[in-house]
Each structure stands twice: as structure tokens, then as C-alpha cells.
XYZ file of C-alpha atoms in Angstrom:
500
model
C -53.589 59.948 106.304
C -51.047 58.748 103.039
C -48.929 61.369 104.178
C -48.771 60.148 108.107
C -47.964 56.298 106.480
C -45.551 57.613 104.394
C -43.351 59.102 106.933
C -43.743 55.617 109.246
C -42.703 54.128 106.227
C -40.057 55.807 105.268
C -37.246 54.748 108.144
C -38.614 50.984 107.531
C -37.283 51.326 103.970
C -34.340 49.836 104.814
C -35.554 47.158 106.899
C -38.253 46.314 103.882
C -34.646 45.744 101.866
C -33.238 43.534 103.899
C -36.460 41.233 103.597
C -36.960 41.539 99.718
C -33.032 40.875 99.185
C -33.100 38.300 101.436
C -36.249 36.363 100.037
C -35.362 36.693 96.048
C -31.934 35.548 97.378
C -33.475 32.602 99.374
C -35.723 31.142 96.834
C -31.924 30.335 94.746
C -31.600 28.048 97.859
C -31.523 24.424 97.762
C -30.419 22.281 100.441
C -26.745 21.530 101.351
C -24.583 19.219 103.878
C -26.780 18.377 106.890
C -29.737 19.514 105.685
C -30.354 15.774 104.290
C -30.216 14.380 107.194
C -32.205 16.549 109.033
C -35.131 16.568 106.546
C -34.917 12.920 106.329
C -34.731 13.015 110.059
C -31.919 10.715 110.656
C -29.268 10.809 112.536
C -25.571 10.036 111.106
C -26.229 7.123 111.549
C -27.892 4.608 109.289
C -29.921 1.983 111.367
C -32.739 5.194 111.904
C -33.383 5.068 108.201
C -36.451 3.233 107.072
C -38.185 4.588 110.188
C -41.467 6.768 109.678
C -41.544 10.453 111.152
C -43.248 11.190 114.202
C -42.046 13.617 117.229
C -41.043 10.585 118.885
C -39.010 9.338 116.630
C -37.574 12.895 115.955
C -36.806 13.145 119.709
C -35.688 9.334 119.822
C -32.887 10.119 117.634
C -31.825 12.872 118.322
C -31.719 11.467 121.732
C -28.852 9.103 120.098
C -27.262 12.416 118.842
C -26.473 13.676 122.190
C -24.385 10.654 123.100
C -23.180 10.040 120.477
C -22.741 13.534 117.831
C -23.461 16.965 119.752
C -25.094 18.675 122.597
C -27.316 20.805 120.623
C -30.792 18.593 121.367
C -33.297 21.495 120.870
C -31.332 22.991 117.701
C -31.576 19.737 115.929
C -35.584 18.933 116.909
C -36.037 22.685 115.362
C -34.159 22.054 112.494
C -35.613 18.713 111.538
C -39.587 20.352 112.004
C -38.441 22.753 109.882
C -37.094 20.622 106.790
C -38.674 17.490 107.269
C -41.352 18.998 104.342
C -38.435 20.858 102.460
C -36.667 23.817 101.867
C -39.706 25.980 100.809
C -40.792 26.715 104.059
C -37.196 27.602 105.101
C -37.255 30.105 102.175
C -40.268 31.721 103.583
C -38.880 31.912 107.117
C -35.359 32.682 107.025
C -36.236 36.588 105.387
C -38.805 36.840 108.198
C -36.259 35.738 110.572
C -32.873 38.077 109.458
C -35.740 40.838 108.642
C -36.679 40.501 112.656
C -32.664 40.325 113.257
C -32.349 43.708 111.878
C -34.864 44.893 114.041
C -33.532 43.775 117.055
C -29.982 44.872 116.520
C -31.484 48.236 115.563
C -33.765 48.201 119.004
C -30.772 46.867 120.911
C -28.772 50.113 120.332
C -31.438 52.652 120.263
C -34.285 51.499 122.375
C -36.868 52.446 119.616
C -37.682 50.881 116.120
C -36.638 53.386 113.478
C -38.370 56.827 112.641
C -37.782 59.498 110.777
C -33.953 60.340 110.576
C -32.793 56.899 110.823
C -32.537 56.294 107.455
C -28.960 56.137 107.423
C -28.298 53.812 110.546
C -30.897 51.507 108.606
C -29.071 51.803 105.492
C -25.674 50.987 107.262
C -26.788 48.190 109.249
C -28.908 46.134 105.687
C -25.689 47.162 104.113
C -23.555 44.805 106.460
C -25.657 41.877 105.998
C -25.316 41.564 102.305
C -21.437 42.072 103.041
C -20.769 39.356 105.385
C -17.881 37.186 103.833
C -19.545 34.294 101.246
C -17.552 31.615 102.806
C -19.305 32.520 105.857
C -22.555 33.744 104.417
C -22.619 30.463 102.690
C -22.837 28.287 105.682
C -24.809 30.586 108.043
C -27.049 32.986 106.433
C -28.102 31.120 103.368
C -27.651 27.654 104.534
C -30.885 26.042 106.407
C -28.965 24.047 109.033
C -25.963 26.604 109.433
C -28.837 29.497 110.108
C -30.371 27.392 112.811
C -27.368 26.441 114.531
C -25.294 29.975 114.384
C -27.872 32.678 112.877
C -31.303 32.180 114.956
C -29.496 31.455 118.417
C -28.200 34.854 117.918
C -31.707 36.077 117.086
C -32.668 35.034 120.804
C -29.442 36.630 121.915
C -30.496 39.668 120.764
C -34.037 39.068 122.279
C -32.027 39.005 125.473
C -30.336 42.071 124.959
C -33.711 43.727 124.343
C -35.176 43.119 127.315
C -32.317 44.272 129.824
C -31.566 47.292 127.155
C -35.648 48.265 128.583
C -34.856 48.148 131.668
C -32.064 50.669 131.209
C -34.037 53.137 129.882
C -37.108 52.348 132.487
C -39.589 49.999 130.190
C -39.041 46.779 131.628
C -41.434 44.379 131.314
C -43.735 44.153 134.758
C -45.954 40.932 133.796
C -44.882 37.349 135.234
C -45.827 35.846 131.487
C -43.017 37.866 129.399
C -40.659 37.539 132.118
C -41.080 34.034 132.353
C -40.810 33.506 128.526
C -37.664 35.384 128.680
C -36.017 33.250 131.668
C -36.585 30.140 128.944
C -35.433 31.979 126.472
C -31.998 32.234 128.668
C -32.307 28.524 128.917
C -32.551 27.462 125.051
C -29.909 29.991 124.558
C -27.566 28.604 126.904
C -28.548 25.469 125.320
C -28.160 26.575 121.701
C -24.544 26.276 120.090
C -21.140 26.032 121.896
C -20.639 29.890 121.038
C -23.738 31.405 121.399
C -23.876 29.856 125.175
C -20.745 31.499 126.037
C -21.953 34.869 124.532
C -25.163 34.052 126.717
C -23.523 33.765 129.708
C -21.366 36.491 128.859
C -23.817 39.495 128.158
C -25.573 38.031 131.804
C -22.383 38.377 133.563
C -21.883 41.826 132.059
C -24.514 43.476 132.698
C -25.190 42.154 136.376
C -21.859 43.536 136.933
C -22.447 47.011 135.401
C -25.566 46.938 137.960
C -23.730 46.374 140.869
C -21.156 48.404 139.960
C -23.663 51.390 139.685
C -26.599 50.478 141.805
C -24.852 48.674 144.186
C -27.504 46.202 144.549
C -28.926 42.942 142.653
C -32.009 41.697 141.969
C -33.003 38.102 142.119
C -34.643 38.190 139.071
C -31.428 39.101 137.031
C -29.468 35.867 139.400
C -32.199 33.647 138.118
C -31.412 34.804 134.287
C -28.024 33.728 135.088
C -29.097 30.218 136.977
C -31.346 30.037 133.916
C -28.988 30.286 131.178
C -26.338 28.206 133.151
C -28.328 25.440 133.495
C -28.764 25.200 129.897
C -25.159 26.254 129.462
C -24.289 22.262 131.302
C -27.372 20.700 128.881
C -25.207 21.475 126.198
C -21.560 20.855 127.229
C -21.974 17.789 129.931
C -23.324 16.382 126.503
C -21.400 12.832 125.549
C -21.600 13.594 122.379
C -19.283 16.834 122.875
C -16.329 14.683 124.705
C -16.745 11.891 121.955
C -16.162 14.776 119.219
C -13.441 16.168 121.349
C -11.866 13.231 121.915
C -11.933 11.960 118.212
C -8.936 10.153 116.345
C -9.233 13.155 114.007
C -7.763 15.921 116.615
C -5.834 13.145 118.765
C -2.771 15.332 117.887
C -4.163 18.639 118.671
C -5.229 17.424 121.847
C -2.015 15.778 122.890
C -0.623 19.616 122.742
C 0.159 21.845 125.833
C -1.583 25.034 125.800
C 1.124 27.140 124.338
C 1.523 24.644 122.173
C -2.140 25.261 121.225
C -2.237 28.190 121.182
C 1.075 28.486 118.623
C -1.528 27.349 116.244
C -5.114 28.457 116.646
C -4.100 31.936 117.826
C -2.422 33.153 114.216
C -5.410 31.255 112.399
C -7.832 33.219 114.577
C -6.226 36.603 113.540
C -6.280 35.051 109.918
C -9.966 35.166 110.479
C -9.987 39.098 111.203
C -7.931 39.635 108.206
C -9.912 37.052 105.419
C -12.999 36.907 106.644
C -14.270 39.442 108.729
C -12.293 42.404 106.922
C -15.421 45.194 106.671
C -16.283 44.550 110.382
C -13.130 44.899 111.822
C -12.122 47.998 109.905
C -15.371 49.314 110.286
C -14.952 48.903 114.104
C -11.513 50.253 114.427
C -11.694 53.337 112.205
C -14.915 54.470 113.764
C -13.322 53.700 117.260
C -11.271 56.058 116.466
C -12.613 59.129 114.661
C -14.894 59.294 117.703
C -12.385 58.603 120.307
C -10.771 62.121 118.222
C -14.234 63.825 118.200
C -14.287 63.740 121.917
C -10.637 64.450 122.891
C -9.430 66.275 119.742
C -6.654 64.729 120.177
C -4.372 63.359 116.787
C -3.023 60.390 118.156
C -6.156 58.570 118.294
C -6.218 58.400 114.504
C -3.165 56.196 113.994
C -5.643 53.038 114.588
C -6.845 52.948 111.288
C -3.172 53.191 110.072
C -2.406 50.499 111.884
C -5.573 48.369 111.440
C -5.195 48.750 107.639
C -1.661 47.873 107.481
C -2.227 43.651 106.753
C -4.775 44.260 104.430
C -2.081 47.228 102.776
C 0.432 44.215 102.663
C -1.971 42.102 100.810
C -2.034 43.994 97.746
C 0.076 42.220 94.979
C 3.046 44.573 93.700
C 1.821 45.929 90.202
C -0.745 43.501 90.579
C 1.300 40.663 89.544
C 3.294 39.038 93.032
C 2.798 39.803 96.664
C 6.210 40.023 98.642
C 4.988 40.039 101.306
C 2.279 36.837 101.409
C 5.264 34.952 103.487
C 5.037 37.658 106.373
C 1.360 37.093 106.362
C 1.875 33.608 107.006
C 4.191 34.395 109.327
C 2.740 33.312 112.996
C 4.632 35.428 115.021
C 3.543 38.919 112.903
C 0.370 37.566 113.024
C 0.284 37.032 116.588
C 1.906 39.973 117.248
C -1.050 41.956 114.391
C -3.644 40.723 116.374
C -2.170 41.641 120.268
C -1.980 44.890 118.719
C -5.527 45.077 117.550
C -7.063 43.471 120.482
C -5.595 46.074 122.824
C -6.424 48.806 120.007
C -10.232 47.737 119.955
C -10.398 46.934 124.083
C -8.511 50.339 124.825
C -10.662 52.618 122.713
C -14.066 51.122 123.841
C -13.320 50.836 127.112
C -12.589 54.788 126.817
C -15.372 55.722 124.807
C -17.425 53.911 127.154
C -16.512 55.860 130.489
C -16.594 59.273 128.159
C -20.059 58.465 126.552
C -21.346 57.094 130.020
C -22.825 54.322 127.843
C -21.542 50.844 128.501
C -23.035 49.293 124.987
C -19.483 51.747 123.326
C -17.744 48.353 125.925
C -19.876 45.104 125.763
C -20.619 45.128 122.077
C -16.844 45.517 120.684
C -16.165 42.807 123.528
C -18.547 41.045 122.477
C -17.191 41.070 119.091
C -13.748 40.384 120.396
C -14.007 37.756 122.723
C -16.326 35.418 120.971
C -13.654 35.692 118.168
C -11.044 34.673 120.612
C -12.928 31.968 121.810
C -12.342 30.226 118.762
C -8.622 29.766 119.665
C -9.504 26.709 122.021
C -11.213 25.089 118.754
C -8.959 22.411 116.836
C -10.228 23.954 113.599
C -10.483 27.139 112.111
C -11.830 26.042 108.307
C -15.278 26.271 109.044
C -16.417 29.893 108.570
C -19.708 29.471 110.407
C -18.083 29.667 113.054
C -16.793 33.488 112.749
C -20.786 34.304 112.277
C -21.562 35.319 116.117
C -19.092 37.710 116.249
C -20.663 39.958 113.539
C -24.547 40.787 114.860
C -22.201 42.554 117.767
C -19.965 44.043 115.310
C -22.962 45.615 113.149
C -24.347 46.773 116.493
C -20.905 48.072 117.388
C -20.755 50.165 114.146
C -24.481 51.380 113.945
C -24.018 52.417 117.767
C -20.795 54.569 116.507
C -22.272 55.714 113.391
C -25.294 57.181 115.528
C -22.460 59.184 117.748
C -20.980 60.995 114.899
C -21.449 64.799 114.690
C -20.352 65.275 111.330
C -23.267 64.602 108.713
C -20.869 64.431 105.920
C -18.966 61.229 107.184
C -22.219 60.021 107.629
C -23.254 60.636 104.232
C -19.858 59.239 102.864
C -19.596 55.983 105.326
C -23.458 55.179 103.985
C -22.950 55.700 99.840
C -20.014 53.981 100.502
C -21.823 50.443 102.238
C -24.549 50.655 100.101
C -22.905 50.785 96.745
C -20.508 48.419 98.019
C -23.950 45.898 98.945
C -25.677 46.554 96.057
C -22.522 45.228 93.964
C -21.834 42.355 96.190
C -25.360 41.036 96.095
C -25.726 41.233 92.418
C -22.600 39.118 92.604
C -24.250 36.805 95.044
C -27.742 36.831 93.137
C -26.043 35.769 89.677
C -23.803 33.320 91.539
C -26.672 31.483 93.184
C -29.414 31.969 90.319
C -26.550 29.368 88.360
C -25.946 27.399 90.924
C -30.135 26.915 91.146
C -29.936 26.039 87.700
C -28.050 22.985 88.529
C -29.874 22.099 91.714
C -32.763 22.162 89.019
C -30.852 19.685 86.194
C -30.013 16.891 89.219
C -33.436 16.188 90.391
C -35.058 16.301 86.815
C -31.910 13.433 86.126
C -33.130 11.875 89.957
C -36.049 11.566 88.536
C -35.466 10.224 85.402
C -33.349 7.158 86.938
C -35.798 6.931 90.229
C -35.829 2.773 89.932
C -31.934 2.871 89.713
C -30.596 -0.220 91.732
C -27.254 0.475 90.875
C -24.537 1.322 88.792
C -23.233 4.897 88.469
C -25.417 7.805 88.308
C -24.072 11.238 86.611
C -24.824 14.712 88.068
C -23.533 17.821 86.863
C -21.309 19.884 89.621
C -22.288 22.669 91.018
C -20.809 26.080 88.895
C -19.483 28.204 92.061
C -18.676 25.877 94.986
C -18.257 28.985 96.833
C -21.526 30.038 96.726
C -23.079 26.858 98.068
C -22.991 25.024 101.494
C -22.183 22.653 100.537
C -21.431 19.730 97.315
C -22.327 16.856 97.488
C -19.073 15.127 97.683
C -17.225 17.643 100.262
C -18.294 14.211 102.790
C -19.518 10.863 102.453
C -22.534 11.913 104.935
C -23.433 14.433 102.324
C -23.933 12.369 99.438
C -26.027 9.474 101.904
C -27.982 11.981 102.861
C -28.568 13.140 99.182
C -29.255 9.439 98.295
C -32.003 9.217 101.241
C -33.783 12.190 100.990
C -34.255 11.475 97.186
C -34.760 7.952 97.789
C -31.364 6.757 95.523
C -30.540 3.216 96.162
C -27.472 3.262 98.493
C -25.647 0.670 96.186
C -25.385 4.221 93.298
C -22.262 5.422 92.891
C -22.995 9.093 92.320
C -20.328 10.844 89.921
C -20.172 14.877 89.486
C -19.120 15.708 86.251
């Protein structure tokens, strides 16, 4: 009997990790930007505050959002039940929830949950979450609001991707009740985040495609996913709230420009963001890409990708570690446009081979995926915020896991997973130590909120936070930030708040 539970437990290993990392990691959490608000369940604006919580007045104002801030109606009801008691339950939930994400990226790719063997996929795929780039780690993963508006969304995605990934292998679901839940789970996600809907409507147009293309038929049931997550899809963009942020004095200028003109400035920035931020995926991806695109053809040429892939981050080396001569060519827009044509066709070429070779269209739709959603950030004003980079990497990790599992030779395995894991083991002990200080001072402002509670005004000292990178947030990145701060702790508006 032990010896049966041991070997179910054993492939889980991983995934029991990923929930242990991910809760001591959590509990170093305090809240950050729009987390305030939300607990405090306000709006922006200050004529809710006073008001006592109920779901209608939840729903009331976030009613006012959608005219007036954002589409994303259900996010923000979620994400104000969630804090309007605090962060603790957050703490609790959010390992649950990336512990579950694991799962379903896992289940996505293989159809199964793990068993005996899988040890190293698991390994490989925990490994990536504790490597995701802090500046967007910080704002998505460990970051209460960020996680509901760009982390869970892709939870559901993934839920998605489960279901149709049964019916390729013959287990789809035959009861009306999980079908149904799944059609309104199409819905939310197409109203979710401006992203995430896209990638909704995406993965539905993909796949009905890929079973017309081989059945040669369609049936309703799949249209009505579509009709389902389209709906939502014009819930969340026919918002007001959307065109008033569109149209905002603050990107007048961007959106005075033509296209081109546009695209002269988001498009480097965007490849930026495969260089900076999303480094490990995107070499990951392309050096895989390739050794496998050479295990099935045997053929040399395929392994000048990684050559090529590396060459930015190569460049980005200072000279004797002391100057980098070549930091104005990586600013250069027109070798960064050029970098990321190159890699775009690289990635898109070598999938769409592997794909037709493998008879397995996941090899395609998941480095798409990975691709496009990236690229869909070029018709954004602003590429600063590095949330917005996060759903691109669930399809990356499912991209590499998906390649990884293709490999015939054990000892790349072997090297590719000593390799992550040291490398995640190093970077979370880095994390840890960064956010265990950064707790510390979380800890030091409310004991001094407390202390000066009947404050009417004057100025109130806080000490700043150690490593503003490893925080969502401080409190005076914006002036929302700070009122927030002020309400949630009940600080008389009329303190000025100093961080010293």
C-alpha cells in the first residue's frame, strides 16, 4: 500500500513544489497599486468612498467602471470579493490557483496528469515559473490584482484547452452540465482582459479550423463555443470605458499616428520585450525548435537558429565587463525590427514544420500562441507595463514541455532539467530574500499607521520599500496608489504621506 502511494506521489513532486514555493513566497505579500481600491471597493473615483459594502454596491460601481475606466466588469467584481477582507485569503488562493495552472498546462500537452517518468517534464515546467522575469512576476504572479486580471484568465484558458485537447484523444465530455459550464467559461474568458479575449478567440478559431481541415465537417457545438466567447469578446471591448482610455489626453499623440508610423515605435519595443523580458522562453523555444527539427531531418542547417536567436543577448555582454559597444545597435529600431522579422519567421517556420512531421498540431498553435499574443502588443501605446508580456508565457512553457517530451536523447534531457532547476532554485532564493525585506517594511508602516491612526493632518513618515523591483507596486509610483493606501487604512486624506 506505502509503496503504491509512493510511486503516485512521486511524478506530483514537482507539482507539490510549485505550491510550497509559491505559498512561503506568497505569505511575503502585501498589497500593491490597485489592490486598495479594490479591497476598499471603490472605484477611482472618490464620491463611492464612505459607502458600506454590499454586492450591490460592488456591482454599482463597478458599473461606473465600465463607462468610465475598463471593460473588465466580472474581473473587477472577482477581484474586489476577493480583497475586500485582505490579502490573507489571496495568499491562500493564489498557490492553489498557479498549483492548478501547472496542472493544466501539464494535462494540456499530454492528456494525462503526471505518472511515473514525468519527473522531468514536471521539473522543467515548476522550473519556468520561478523564472519568469521579476518585473513581470511582480505585477502578475505575485501581485493580487495583476494575477486576477492576466494570471487566472489564463487559468480558464487553459481550462479551454483541456476540454477540446479530450476530445482529440476521444474523452470528451458527453453530459449537458460540463458542457454547459464550459460554453460560460468561453464567455467570461472572452470577457476577461483585452489579451486573454483575443487568445480566446484565437485557440477557437484554430482548432475549428484544424477540424474542418481534417474532418471536413463542424459541429454546432464547437460554433456555439465560438458565438459564446464572441459575445463576451464585444462585453469587453464595446465597453466606454475602453474608448475613454483610448482616447485619453495621455496617448493623444500616439493616436494621431498612421499605422507605420505606429508601428515605427511599438514594433522595436515589442522585440525589446523578447530580448529583456522574456529571454528563457524565447531561447528555450527556439533552441528546442531546432534540435528537434535536426532529430527528425538530420539535417545541420536547422541548428543555426540558436546561433541566431542568441546573437542580441551575445551583443549584450559588456566588453571585459566594463562598456557595451554595442548597447547603441540594440537601441537601434531598424536591427531590432529587422532581429525580430527574423525570429518570428524562425519560430513560425520551424513549428509549422514540426507540426506537419509530428502530425501534432499543439508543435503549431502553442508557439503561435506564444507569438502572436506577443505581437498583439504592438497596437498598445505602451510597452512599460510588464504584465502585459504574462499571456504569452503559459503557451511558451507548454511549447517547451511539449518539445522536451519529443526528445530522444535522455542526456539533453538530463542536462536541459539540472540546468532549469539550479537556475530556479537560485532565482527564488533571490526572490524569497528580496521579498522577506520588503515584508519587513510592509510590517514597520502599519505598526507607524497605527501609531498616528487619529492623524488629521500634517505629514506622516513611512519608510520606502528596500527593492522596488520586487514589489507591485510603491506607494508613490501614482497618486491613486497612495489614496487608496490612505482609504484602506483609514488615513485622513488631508496627510501628506512622505517615504523616507
Amino acid at each position: 500500500m506505502i509503496k503504491n502511494r509512493m510511486k503516485w506521489l512521486i511524478p506530483h513532486i514537482p507539482f507539490v513544489m510549485l505550491f510550497l514555493g509559491m505559498f512561503l513566497l506568497d505569505q511575503k505579500i502585501f498589497m500593491y497599486g490597485d489592490d486598495y481600491r479594490y479591497a476598499t471597493y471603490f472605484s477611482l473615483y472618490p464620491h463611492f468612498n464612505g459607502h458600506d459594502f454590499s454586492i450591490y454596491q460592488v456591482i454599482y460601481n463597478q458599473i461606473y467602471d465600465y463607462y468610465h475606466v475598463n471593460g473588465r466588469f466580472f474581473t473587477n467584481i472577482f477581484s474586489i470579493l476577493m480583497l475586500v477582507k485582505g490579502i490573507n485569503i489571496w495568499r491562500v488562493f493564489n498557490p492553489f490557483i498557479l498549483t492548478l495552472f501547472g496542472y493544466l498546462i501539464f494535462y494540456s500537452v499530454f492528456v494525462r496528469l503526471p505518472k511515473r517518468g514525468d519527473e522531468s517534464a514536471g521539473f522543467v515546467l515548476i522550473s519556468m515559473f520561478f523564472l519568469v522575469h521579476l518585473y513581470i512576476a511582480r505585477q502578475t504572479l505575485y501581485y493580487a490584482v495583476g494575477s486576477f486580471n492576466y494570471v487566472y484568465p489564463m487559468v480558464g484558458l487553459f481550462l479551454l484547452v483541456v476540454y477540446f485537447r479530450r476530445i482529440d484523444y476521444g474523452k470528451a465530455f458527453q453530459h449537458r452540465i460540463p458542457v454547459c459550464i464550459f460554453l460560460v467559461l468561453a464567455f467570461f474568458l472572452g470577457w476577461s482582459q483585452e489579451q486573454i479575449a483575443l487568445l480566446t478567440l484565437g485557440l477557437l478559431l484554430f482548432w475549428i479550423g484544424k477540424e474542418w481541415f481534417y474532418q471536413q465537417k463542424m459541429q454546432p457545438i464547437y460554433l456555439s463555443f465560438l458565438l459564446f466567447g464572441f459575445v463576451g469578446f464585444l462585453g469587453l471591448f464595446l465597453s466606454p470605458g475602453v474608448n475613454a482610455r483610448a482616447s485619453s489626453s495621455a496617448i493623444a499623440f500616439y493616436n494621431q499616428l498612421s499605422l507605420f508610423g505606429k508601428l515605427k515605435i511599438t514594433f522595436p519595443a515589442m522585440v525589446r520585450f523578447f530580448i529583456d523580458q522574456q529571454a528563457i522562453f524565447t531561447i528555450l523555444l527556439v533552441i528546442l525548435l531546432s534540435i528537434l527539427c535536426y532529430q527528425v531531418t538530420s539535417k545541420w542547417y536547422w541548428l543555426i537558429s540558436g546561433p541566431i536567436v542568441l546573437l542580441p543577448y551575445t551583443f549584450d555582454i559588456p566588453l571585459f565587463g566594463q562598456s557595451n559597444i554595442f548597447h547603441s545597435l540594440l537601441m537601434n529600431r531598424i536591427y531590432l525590427s529587422l532581429y525580430g522579422l527574423i525570429l518570428i519567421f524562425i519560430i513560425i517556420a520551424m513549428s509549422g514544420y514540426l507540426a506537419i512531421q509530428m502530425k501534432n498540431y499543439l508543435f503549431l498553435m502553442f508557439p503561435l500562441g506564444f507569438l502572436l499574443i506577443n505581437i498583439a502588443t504592438i497596437f498598445t501605446p505602451s510597452m512599460t507595463g510588464g504584465r502585459i508580456a504574462f499571456p504569452a508565457i503559459p503557451l511558451a512553457m507548454a511549447s517547451i514541455i511539449l518539445l522536451f517530451g519529443a526528445l530522444k536523447k535522455p542526456i539533453i534531457q538530463i542536462q536541459l532539467v539540472l540546468f532549469l532547476v539550479s537556475s530556479a532554485l537560485f532565482n527564488y532564493y533571490y526572490l524569497y530574500t528580496q521579498y522577506h525585506m520588503n515584508a519587513a517594511i510592509h510590517k514597520k508602516r502599519q505598526i507607524i499607521v497605527g501609531e498616528h491612526a487619529k492623524m488629521k493632518q500634517d505629514v506622516l513618515v513611512l519608510p520606502r520599500l528596500i527593492n522596488r523591483g520586487a514589489a507591485g507596486y510603491e506607494l508613490d509610483d501614482q497618486e491613486y496608489v497612495i489614496r487608496g493606501f490612505k482609504d484602506y487604512y483609514h488615513i485622513n486624506q488631508n496627510v501628506i504621506i512622505h517615504l523616507k
